[in-house]
Amino acid sequence: MVTLWVIWFIGRRREIEKLASQLSPSLLPTDDTSVVALIVVGIVLLSMIGAGTILLFVWGQRQTSLIQQQRHFVSSVTHELRTPLASIHLAYETLTKRALPEETQKKLLSMSIVDIERLIRLVNQILISSRLDRGLSMFNDDIRTIDIAKAINAVLETLNHLDPNLKDRVRVRCPEGSTWYGSQNALNMVLGNLLENAIKYSPSKGAVEVSIDKKSDQMDVIVKDFGLGLSKRDKKRIFKMFYRSDNATSRAIPGTGLGLFIVKTTMEQIGGHISVSSSGQGEGSTFIASFPA
Ligand code: ADP
């Protein structure tokens, strides 16, 4: 644009000078230096207009993608609410309308408890991500010495609804008696979200590995799966609020796009960091959460 303008300005110099002399002779350049100054001013102004246009375009693109992600989020949340609610409704309707053997009643009630827990988890995810997004501190009140193996097992218990044979799928490599001094909530939140994803984005029965690598100044929690993997584009975006990859949406894998945002902001709040590696789609993924010692 700038080059075209310079060529046009030089080519039409005579006509421009004629026009300027008719309109206002004071505008006429008196020597070659003022012509160069005029060209430089023109280049600067054109560059600023160009940069402004690019900035507006990028901002517009970002807004469009954010609106799209928020629409996806609303529809995922609606779906995530409707499924367990419909199941609880059906269970209670059956319990009140029919005389069922005690065993069946117990089964229906325990299925409802699983659905209610799923609803509680969803509401908690939304509340937590909103608090973290506003920069509110959440991990100062529960600092203690935590037995890591126990913490991993407790988190796995809460994920049983994803697969009743979870214990057979997940390999835990944690040195005997390993401890970490820090926030229990932060550790649970990070472990819970990383493990849930590793299970959700792997084929059924696909193995998942959790290992602990303790160094002098930090503790790495490594969660590795052999599932869907991540493209280069996804690796850059998965920690953003609401982001879900096409892989997840096209396969209708349930989720809201909040889990990894929670992991990233939690790690930032406690002074740690999270990284991801994957050789590509279908190649599995490895997440490393580095907790400060
Ligand atoms: P959700 O799982 O609810 O969609 P997350 O924020 O936890 O939200 O994850 C964001 C996206 O990152 C997911 O939609 C998925 O596409 C991708 N992702 C996360 N973990 C994995 C994983 N272990 N393997 C492949 N893709 C993953």
mmCIF file of C-alpha atoms and ligand atoms in Angstrom:
data_model
loop_
_atom_site.group_PDB
_atom_site.id
_atom_site.type_symbol
_atom_site.label_atom_id
_atom_site.label_comp_id
_atom_site.label_asym_id
_atom_site.label_seq_id
_atom_site.Cartn_x
_atom_site.Cartn_y
_atom_site.Cartn_z
ATOM 1 C CA MET A 1 0.000 0.000 0.000
ATOM 2 C CA VAL A 2 2.820 2.365 1.019
ATOM 3 C CA THR A 3 4.856 1.560 -2.155
ATOM 4 C CA LEU A 4 1.805 2.110 -4.369
ATOM 5 C CA TRP A 5 1.160 5.416 -2.649
ATOM 6 C CA VAL A 6 4.781 6.599 -3.156
ATOM 7 C CA ILE A 7 4.670 5.632 -6.884
ATOM 8 C CA TRP A 8 1.301 7.395 -7.264
ATOM 9 C CA PHE A 9 2.549 10.512 -5.417
ATOM 10 C CA ILE A 10 5.712 10.805 -7.542
ATOM 11 C CA GLY A 11 3.849 10.058 -10.811
ATOM 12 C CA ARG A 12 1.181 12.697 -10.096
ATOM 13 C CA ARG A 13 3.510 15.235 -8.503
ATOM 14 C CA ARG A 14 2.901 17.888 -11.194
ATOM 15 C CA GLU A 15 -0.901 17.561 -10.982
ATOM 16 C CA ILE A 16 -0.799 17.605 -7.145
ATOM 17 C CA GLU A 17 1.347 20.770 -7.213
ATOM 18 C CA LYS A 18 -1.089 22.408 -9.650
ATOM 19 C CA LEU A 19 -4.060 21.536 -7.435
ATOM 20 C CA ALA A 20 -2.237 22.750 -4.323
ATOM 21 C CA SER A 21 -1.350 26.079 -6.003
ATOM 22 C CA GLN A 22 -5.056 26.628 -6.839
ATOM 23 C CA LEU A 23 -6.313 25.643 -3.366
ATOM 24 C CA SER A 24 -3.638 27.120 -1.148
ATOM 25 C CA PRO A 25 -0.180 28.104 -2.453
ATOM 26 C CA SER A 26 1.263 27.848 1.078
ATOM 27 C CA LEU A 27 0.819 24.069 0.818
ATOM 28 C CA LEU A 28 3.262 23.892 -2.091
ATOM 29 C CA PRO A 29 6.643 22.322 -1.268
ATOM 30 C CA THR A 30 9.345 24.914 -1.700
ATOM 31 C CA ASP A 31 12.283 22.514 -2.333
ATOM 32 C CA ASP A 32 13.141 18.792 -2.670
ATOM 33 C CA THR A 33 13.633 18.349 1.100
ATOM 34 C CA SER A 34 10.034 19.354 1.791
ATOM 35 C CA VAL A 35 8.872 16.884 -0.897
ATOM 36 C CA VAL A 36 10.793 14.109 0.895
ATOM 37 C CA ALA A 37 9.296 15.245 4.230
ATOM 38 C CA LEU A 38 5.838 15.085 2.659
ATOM 39 C CA ILE A 39 6.496 11.520 1.425
ATOM 40 C CA VAL A 40 7.806 10.475 4.864
ATOM 41 C CA VAL A 41 4.731 11.929 6.621
ATOM 42 C CA GLY A 42 2.511 10.115 4.093
ATOM 43 C CA ILE A 43 4.360 6.816 4.683
ATOM 44 C CA VAL A 44 4.030 7.183 8.468
ATOM 45 C CA LEU A 45 0.311 8.011 8.266
ATOM 46 C CA LEU A 46 -0.387 5.168 5.828
ATOM 47 C CA SER A 47 1.570 2.705 8.007
ATOM 48 C CA MET A 48 -0.466 3.803 11.038
ATOM 49 C CA ILE A 49 -3.738 3.314 9.125
ATOM 50 C CA GLY A 50 -2.486 -0.137 7.954
ATOM 51 C CA ALA A 51 -1.440 -1.177 11.487
ATOM 52 C CA GLY A 52 -4.775 0.060 12.873
ATOM 53 C CA THR A 53 -6.699 -1.937 10.267
ATOM 54 C CA ILE A 54 -4.717 -5.102 11.088
ATOM 55 C CA LEU A 55 -5.279 -4.580 14.843
ATOM 56 C CA LEU A 56 -9.029 -4.103 14.312
ATOM 57 C CA PHE A 57 -9.139 -7.232 12.134
ATOM 58 C CA VAL A 58 -7.282 -9.376 14.717
ATOM 59 C CA TRP A 59 -9.480 -8.005 17.543
ATOM 60 C CA GLY A 60 -12.625 -8.744 15.499
ATOM 61 C CA GLN A 61 -11.443 -12.311 14.820
ATOM 62 C CA ARG A 62 -10.753 -12.836 18.540
ATOM 63 C CA GLN A 63 -14.177 -11.502 19.531
ATOM 64 C CA THR A 64 -15.888 -13.767 16.967
ATOM 65 C CA SER A 65 -14.054 -16.842 18.228
ATOM 66 C CA LEU A 66 -14.825 -15.897 21.875
ATOM 67 C CA ILE A 67 -18.528 -15.515 21.077
ATOM 68 C CA GLN A 68 -18.465 -18.894 19.309
ATOM 69 C CA GLN A 69 -16.736 -20.540 22.285
ATOM 70 C CA GLN A 70 -19.251 -19.010 24.702
ATOM 71 C CA ARG A 71 -22.110 -20.359 22.566
ATOM 72 C CA HIS A 72 -20.502 -23.817 22.654
ATOM 73 C CA PHE A 73 -20.069 -23.443 26.411
ATOM 74 C CA VAL A 74 -23.762 -22.639 26.974
ATOM 75 C CA SER A 75 -24.844 -25.619 24.879
ATOM 76 C CA SER A 76 -22.337 -27.975 26.620
ATOM 77 C CA VAL A 77 -23.444 -26.791 30.075
ATOM 78 C CA THR A 78 -27.105 -27.215 29.126
ATOM 79 C CA HIS A 79 -26.363 -30.733 27.945
ATOM 80 C CA GLU A 80 -24.285 -31.531 31.031
ATOM 81 C CA LEU A 81 -27.151 -30.335 33.261
ATOM 82 C CA ARG A 82 -29.961 -31.986 31.347
ATOM 83 C CA THR A 83 -28.521 -35.518 31.168
ATOM 84 C CA PRO A 84 -28.092 -36.156 34.938
ATOM 85 C CA LEU A 85 -31.311 -34.245 35.766
ATOM 86 C CA ALA A 86 -33.313 -36.400 33.347
ATOM 87 C CA SER A 87 -31.780 -39.535 34.848
ATOM 88 C CA ILE A 88 -32.526 -38.417 38.462
ATOM 89 C CA HIS A 89 -36.088 -37.522 37.429
ATOM 90 C CA LEU A 90 -36.620 -40.950 35.877
ATOM 91 C CA ALA A 91 -35.164 -42.748 38.921
ATOM 92 C CA TYR A 92 -37.424 -40.885 41.372
ATOM 93 C CA GLU A 93 -40.491 -41.289 39.183
ATOM 94 C CA THR A 94 -39.901 -45.042 39.051
ATOM 95 C CA LEU A 95 -39.319 -45.184 42.822
ATOM 96 C CA THR A 96 -42.533 -43.328 43.653
ATOM 97 C CA LYS A 97 -44.817 -44.988 41.097
ATOM 98 C CA ARG A 98 -43.822 -48.633 41.360
ATOM 99 C CA ALA A 99 -43.276 -51.030 44.237
ATOM 100 C CA LEU A 100 -39.746 -52.255 43.573
ATOM 101 C CA PRO A 101 -37.608 -54.853 45.369
ATOM 102 C CA GLU A 102 -35.246 -53.298 47.935
ATOM 103 C CA GLU A 103 -32.207 -54.222 45.844
ATOM 104 C CA THR A 104 -33.521 -52.295 42.781
ATOM 105 C CA GLN A 105 -34.445 -49.309 44.959
ATOM 106 C CA LYS A 106 -30.897 -49.182 46.324
ATOM 107 C CA LYS A 107 -29.462 -49.399 42.797
ATOM 108 C CA LEU A 108 -31.643 -46.520 41.567
ATOM 109 C CA LEU A 109 -30.709 -44.395 44.573
ATOM 110 C CA SER A 110 -26.981 -44.996 44.170
ATOM 111 C CA MET A 111 -27.252 -44.156 40.445
ATOM 112 C CA SER A 112 -28.960 -40.898 41.428
ATOM 113 C CA ILE A 113 -26.154 -40.103 43.872
ATOM 114 C CA VAL A 114 -23.625 -40.464 41.023
ATOM 115 C CA ASP A 115 -25.714 -38.072 38.898
ATOM 116 C CA ILE A 116 -26.049 -35.581 41.762
ATOM 117 C CA GLU A 117 -22.254 -35.705 42.277
ATOM 118 C CA ARG A 118 -21.819 -34.993 38.554
ATOM 119 C CA LEU A 119 -24.068 -31.933 38.888
ATOM 120 C CA ILE A 120 -22.176 -30.721 41.964
ATOM 121 C CA ARG A 121 -18.863 -31.115 40.102
ATOM 122 C CA LEU A 122 -20.157 -29.104 37.155
ATOM 123 C CA VAL A 123 -21.453 -26.259 39.338
ATOM 124 C CA ASN A 124 -18.155 -26.265 41.279
ATOM 125 C CA GLN A 125 -16.124 -26.073 38.040
ATOM 126 C CA ILE A 126 -18.111 -23.004 36.956
ATOM 127 C CA LEU A 127 -17.803 -21.295 40.364
ATOM 128 C CA ILE A 128 -14.087 -22.058 40.683
ATOM 129 C CA SER A 129 -13.225 -20.860 37.169
ATOM 130 C CA SER A 130 -15.165 -17.650 37.762
ATOM 131 C CA ARG A 131 -13.278 -17.026 41.046
ATOM 132 C CA LEU A 132 -9.913 -17.795 39.442
ATOM 133 C CA ASP A 133 -10.756 -15.594 36.456
ATOM 134 C CA ARG A 134 -11.397 -12.674 38.826
ATOM 135 C CA GLY A 135 -7.976 -13.308 40.394
ATOM 136 C CA LEU A 136 -9.417 -14.277 43.805
ATOM 137 C CA SER A 137 -6.972 -16.227 45.923
ATOM 138 C CA MET A 138 -8.223 -19.722 46.778
ATOM 139 C CA PHE A 139 -5.319 -21.704 48.103
ATOM 140 C CA ASN A 140 -4.052 -20.015 51.260
ATOM 141 C CA ASP A 141 -6.256 -21.646 53.900
ATOM 142 C CA ASP A 142 -5.526 -25.350 53.429
ATOM 143 C CA ILE A 143 -1.743 -25.620 53.404
ATOM 144 C CA ARG A 144 -0.476 -28.836 54.958
ATOM 145 C CA THR A 145 1.834 -31.807 54.406
ATOM 146 C CA ILE A 146 0.124 -34.116 51.917
ATOM 147 C CA ASP A 147 0.808 -37.796 51.279
ATOM 148 C CA ILE A 148 0.922 -37.829 47.461
ATOM 149 C CA ALA A 149 -0.008 -41.502 46.879
ATOM 150 C CA LYS A 150 -3.037 -41.079 49.170
ATOM 151 C CA ALA A 151 -4.053 -37.871 47.359
ATOM 152 C CA ILE A 152 -3.861 -39.598 43.942
ATOM 153 C CA ASN A 153 -5.962 -42.545 45.170
ATOM 154 C CA ALA A 154 -8.560 -40.226 46.717
ATOM 155 C CA VAL A 155 -8.863 -38.288 43.434
ATOM 156 C CA LEU A 156 -9.184 -41.554 41.465
ATOM 157 C CA GLU A 157 -12.079 -42.568 43.760
ATOM 158 C CA THR A 158 -13.958 -39.421 42.707
ATOM 159 C CA LEU A 159 -13.505 -40.358 39.031
ATOM 160 C CA ASN A 160 -14.980 -43.844 39.298
ATOM 161 C CA HIS A 161 -18.131 -42.696 37.501
ATOM 162 C CA LEU A 162 -16.048 -42.348 34.297
ATOM 163 C CA ASP A 163 -15.033 -46.006 34.363
ATOM 164 C CA PRO A 164 -15.733 -48.579 37.090
ATOM 165 C CA ASN A 165 -12.446 -50.357 36.196
ATOM 166 C CA LEU A 166 -10.380 -47.232 36.576
ATOM 167 C CA LYS A 167 -7.908 -48.774 39.049
ATOM 168 C CA ASP A 168 -6.853 -51.326 36.376
ATOM 169 C CA ARG A 169 -6.267 -48.615 33.780
ATOM 170 C CA VAL A 170 -4.314 -46.090 35.815
ATOM 171 C CA ARG A 171 -0.673 -46.870 36.704
ATOM 172 C CA VAL A 172 0.626 -44.799 39.594
ATOM 173 C CA ARG A 173 4.380 -44.364 39.991
ATOM 174 C CA CYS A 174 5.003 -42.575 43.228
ATOM 175 C CA PRO A 175 8.002 -43.133 45.535
ATOM 176 C CA GLU A 176 6.919 -44.614 48.895
ATOM 177 C CA GLY A 177 6.130 -41.957 51.516
ATOM 178 C CA SER A 178 6.326 -39.017 49.059
ATOM 179 C CA THR A 179 4.890 -35.854 50.528
ATOM 180 C CA TRP A 180 4.291 -32.300 49.346
ATOM 181 C CA TYR A 181 3.786 -29.287 51.577
ATOM 182 C CA GLY A 182 1.115 -27.090 50.007
ATOM 183 C CA SER A 183 -2.572 -26.552 49.301
ATOM 184 C CA GLN A 184 -4.688 -29.727 49.287
ATOM 185 C CA ASN A 185 -7.353 -28.040 47.132
ATOM 186 C CA ALA A 186 -4.809 -26.937 44.528
ATOM 187 C CA LEU A 187 -3.298 -30.432 44.277
ATOM 188 C CA ASN A 188 -6.737 -32.088 44.066
ATOM 189 C CA MET A 189 -7.945 -29.626 41.452
ATOM 190 C CA VAL A 190 -4.912 -30.148 39.207
ATOM 191 C CA LEU A 191 -4.818 -33.948 39.641
ATOM 192 C CA GLY A 192 -8.599 -34.256 39.193
ATOM 193 C CA ASN A 193 -8.763 -32.271 35.953
ATOM 194 C CA LEU A 194 -5.643 -33.816 34.376
ATOM 195 C CA LEU A 195 -6.708 -37.376 35.239
ATOM 196 C CA GLU A 196 -10.295 -36.811 34.112
ATOM 197 C CA ASN A 197 -9.061 -35.539 30.737
ATOM 198 C CA ALA A 198 -6.548 -38.375 30.326
ATOM 199 C CA ILE A 199 -9.415 -40.860 30.814
ATOM 200 C CA LYS A 200 -12.021 -38.956 28.745
ATOM 201 C CA TYR A 201 -9.749 -38.397 25.747
ATOM 202 C CA SER A 202 -8.469 -41.994 25.599
ATOM 203 C CA PRO A 203 -10.176 -45.053 24.148
ATOM 204 C CA SER A 204 -12.032 -47.148 26.735
ATOM 205 C CA LYS A 205 -9.503 -49.329 28.602
ATOM 206 C CA GLY A 206 -6.672 -47.059 27.327
ATOM 207 C CA ALA A 207 -3.836 -46.893 29.864
ATOM 208 C CA VAL A 208 -3.063 -43.742 31.847
ATOM 209 C CA GLU A 209 0.160 -43.159 33.826
ATOM 210 C CA VAL A 210 0.678 -40.793 36.741
ATOM 211 C CA SER A 211 4.227 -40.357 37.983
ATOM 212 C CA ILE A 212 5.848 -38.165 40.562
ATOM 213 C CA ASP A 213 9.305 -36.718 40.025
ATOM 214 C CA LYS A 214 10.606 -34.931 43.122
ATOM 215 C CA LYS A 215 13.465 -32.483 42.656
ATOM 216 C CA SER A 216 15.141 -30.192 45.166
ATOM 217 C CA ASP A 217 13.123 -27.122 44.189
ATOM 218 C CA GLN A 218 9.953 -28.609 42.687
ATOM 219 C CA MET A 219 7.729 -31.644 42.364
ATOM 220 C CA ASP A 220 6.596 -32.697 38.874
ATOM 221 C CA VAL A 221 3.286 -34.523 38.536
ATOM 222 C CA ILE A 222 3.305 -36.189 35.113
ATOM 223 C CA VAL A 223 0.007 -37.422 33.638
ATOM 224 C CA LYS A 224 0.463 -39.401 30.440
ATOM 225 C CA ASP A 225 -2.158 -40.969 28.204
ATOM 226 C CA PHE A 226 -2.126 -42.807 24.882
ATOM 227 C CA GLY A 227 -5.340 -41.361 23.521
ATOM 228 C CA LEU A 228 -6.498 -38.705 21.047
ATOM 229 C CA GLY A 229 -3.408 -36.508 21.345
ATOM 230 C CA LEU A 230 -3.217 -32.840 20.395
ATOM 231 C CA SER A 231 -2.466 -30.921 17.211
ATOM 232 C CA LYS A 232 0.019 -27.993 17.257
ATOM 233 C CA ARG A 233 -2.926 -25.541 17.106
ATOM 234 C CA ASP A 234 -4.693 -27.222 20.047
ATOM 235 C CA LYS A 235 -1.551 -27.205 22.203
ATOM 236 C CA LYS A 236 -1.476 -23.404 21.939
ATOM 237 C CA ARG A 237 -5.140 -22.973 22.910
ATOM 238 C CA ILE A 238 -6.252 -25.693 25.333
ATOM 239 C CA PHE A 239 -5.478 -23.644 28.465
ATOM 240 C CA LYS A 240 -7.826 -20.830 27.392
ATOM 241 C CA MET A 241 -11.219 -20.543 29.073
ATOM 242 C CA PHE A 242 -14.026 -22.337 27.132
ATOM 243 C CA TYR A 243 -11.666 -23.782 24.476
ATOM 244 C CA ARG A 244 -12.574 -27.277 23.258
ATOM 245 C CA SER A 245 -10.833 -28.940 20.310
ATOM 246 C CA ASP A 246 -12.753 -30.139 17.245
ATOM 247 C CA ASN A 247 -11.690 -33.636 18.285
ATOM 248 C CA ALA A 248 -13.692 -33.275 21.512
ATOM 249 C CA THR A 249 -16.795 -31.621 20.036
ATOM 250 C CA SER A 250 -17.063 -33.799 16.912
ATOM 251 C CA ARG A 251 -16.908 -36.965 19.049
ATOM 252 C CA ALA A 252 -19.465 -35.478 21.498
ATOM 253 C CA ILE A 253 -17.108 -36.073 24.443
ATOM 254 C CA PRO A 254 -18.771 -34.291 27.389
ATOM 255 C CA GLY A 255 -16.986 -31.216 28.759
ATOM 256 C CA THR A 256 -17.169 -27.451 29.189
ATOM 257 C CA GLY A 257 -13.688 -26.210 28.272
ATOM 258 C CA LEU A 258 -12.989 -25.040 31.855
ATOM 259 C CA GLY A 259 -10.800 -27.856 33.240
ATOM 260 C CA LEU A 260 -7.418 -26.837 31.830
ATOM 261 C CA PHE A 261 -8.111 -23.135 32.427
ATOM 262 C CA ILE A 262 -8.602 -24.058 36.104
ATOM 263 C CA VAL A 263 -5.377 -26.116 36.075
ATOM 264 C CA LYS A 264 -3.342 -23.295 34.519
ATOM 265 C CA THR A 265 -4.647 -20.517 36.798
ATOM 266 C CA THR A 266 -4.317 -22.755 39.877
ATOM 267 C CA MET A 267 -0.676 -23.501 39.017
ATOM 268 C CA GLU A 268 -0.016 -19.775 38.472
ATOM 269 C CA GLN A 269 -1.611 -18.876 41.833
ATOM 270 C CA ILE A 270 0.583 -21.323 43.750
ATOM 271 C CA GLY A 271 3.751 -20.319 41.884
ATOM 272 C CA GLY A 272 4.037 -23.433 39.718
ATOM 273 C CA HIS A 273 3.474 -24.049 36.025
ATOM 274 C CA ILE A 274 1.927 -26.522 33.603
ATOM 275 C CA SER A 275 3.205 -27.725 30.243
ATOM 276 C CA VAL A 276 1.965 -30.183 27.633
ATOM 277 C CA SER A 277 3.568 -32.300 24.951
ATOM 278 C CA SER A 278 2.031 -34.477 22.261
ATOM 279 C CA SER A 279 3.475 -35.793 19.014
ATOM 280 C CA GLY A 280 0.165 -35.062 17.280
ATOM 281 C CA GLN A 281 -3.357 -36.367 16.866
ATOM 282 C CA GLY A 282 -3.740 -40.011 17.857
ATOM 283 C CA GLU A 283 -0.336 -39.975 19.588
ATOM 284 C CA GLY A 284 -1.432 -39.426 23.205
ATOM 285 C CA SER A 285 -0.537 -36.487 25.450
ATOM 286 C CA THR A 286 1.678 -35.796 28.453
ATOM 287 C CA PHE A 287 0.893 -33.011 30.924
ATOM 288 C CA ILE A 288 3.541 -31.946 33.445
ATOM 289 C CA ALA A 289 2.396 -29.908 36.447
ATOM 290 C CA SER A 290 5.418 -28.510 38.292
ATOM 291 C CA PHE A 291 4.591 -27.680 41.922
ATOM 292 C CA PRO A 292 6.992 -25.470 43.894
ATOM 293 C CA ALA A 293 8.736 -27.345 46.706
HETATM 294 P P1 ADP B 1 -13.104 -30.113 28.631
HETATM 295 O O1 ADP B 1 -12.391 -31.408 28.837
HETATM 296 O O2 ADP B 1 -14.228 -29.909 29.587
HETATM 297 O O3 ADP B 1 -13.479 -29.904 27.204
HETATM 298 P P2 ADP B 1 -10.587 -28.840 29.314
HETATM 299 O O4 ADP B 1 -10.302 -27.399 29.569
HETATM 300 O O5 ADP B 1 -10.258 -29.789 30.387
HETATM 301 O O6 ADP B 1 -12.120 -28.897 28.932
HETATM 302 O O7 ADP B 1 -9.801 -29.261 28.014
HETATM 303 C C1 ADP B 1 -9.832 -28.389 26.878
HETATM 304 C C2 ADP B 1 -9.641 -29.199 25.608
HETATM 305 O O8 ADP B 1 -8.319 -29.732 25.579
HETATM 306 C C3 ADP B 1 -10.556 -30.410 25.527
HETATM 307 O O9 ADP B 1 -11.794 -30.068 24.965
HETATM 308 C C4 ADP B 1 -9.764 -31.342 24.650
HETATM 309 O O10 ADP B 1 -10.010 -31.037 23.310
HETATM 310 C C5 ADP B 1 -8.307 -30.994 24.942
HETATM 311 N N1 ADP B 1 -7.685 -31.971 25.885
HETATM 312 C C6 ADP B 1 -7.522 -31.826 27.203
HETATM 313 N N2 ADP B 1 -6.884 -32.879 27.735
HETATM 314 C C7 ADP B 1 -6.628 -33.719 26.715
HETATM 315 C C8 ADP B 1 -5.972 -34.997 26.606
HETATM 316 N N3 ADP B 1 -5.450 -35.617 27.677
HETATM 317 N N4 ADP B 1 -5.895 -35.562 25.372
HETATM 318 C C9 ADP B 1 -6.386 -34.921 24.285
HETATM 319 N N5 ADP B 1 -7.020 -33.724 24.328
HETATM 320 C C10 ADP B 1 -7.132 -33.125 25.522
#
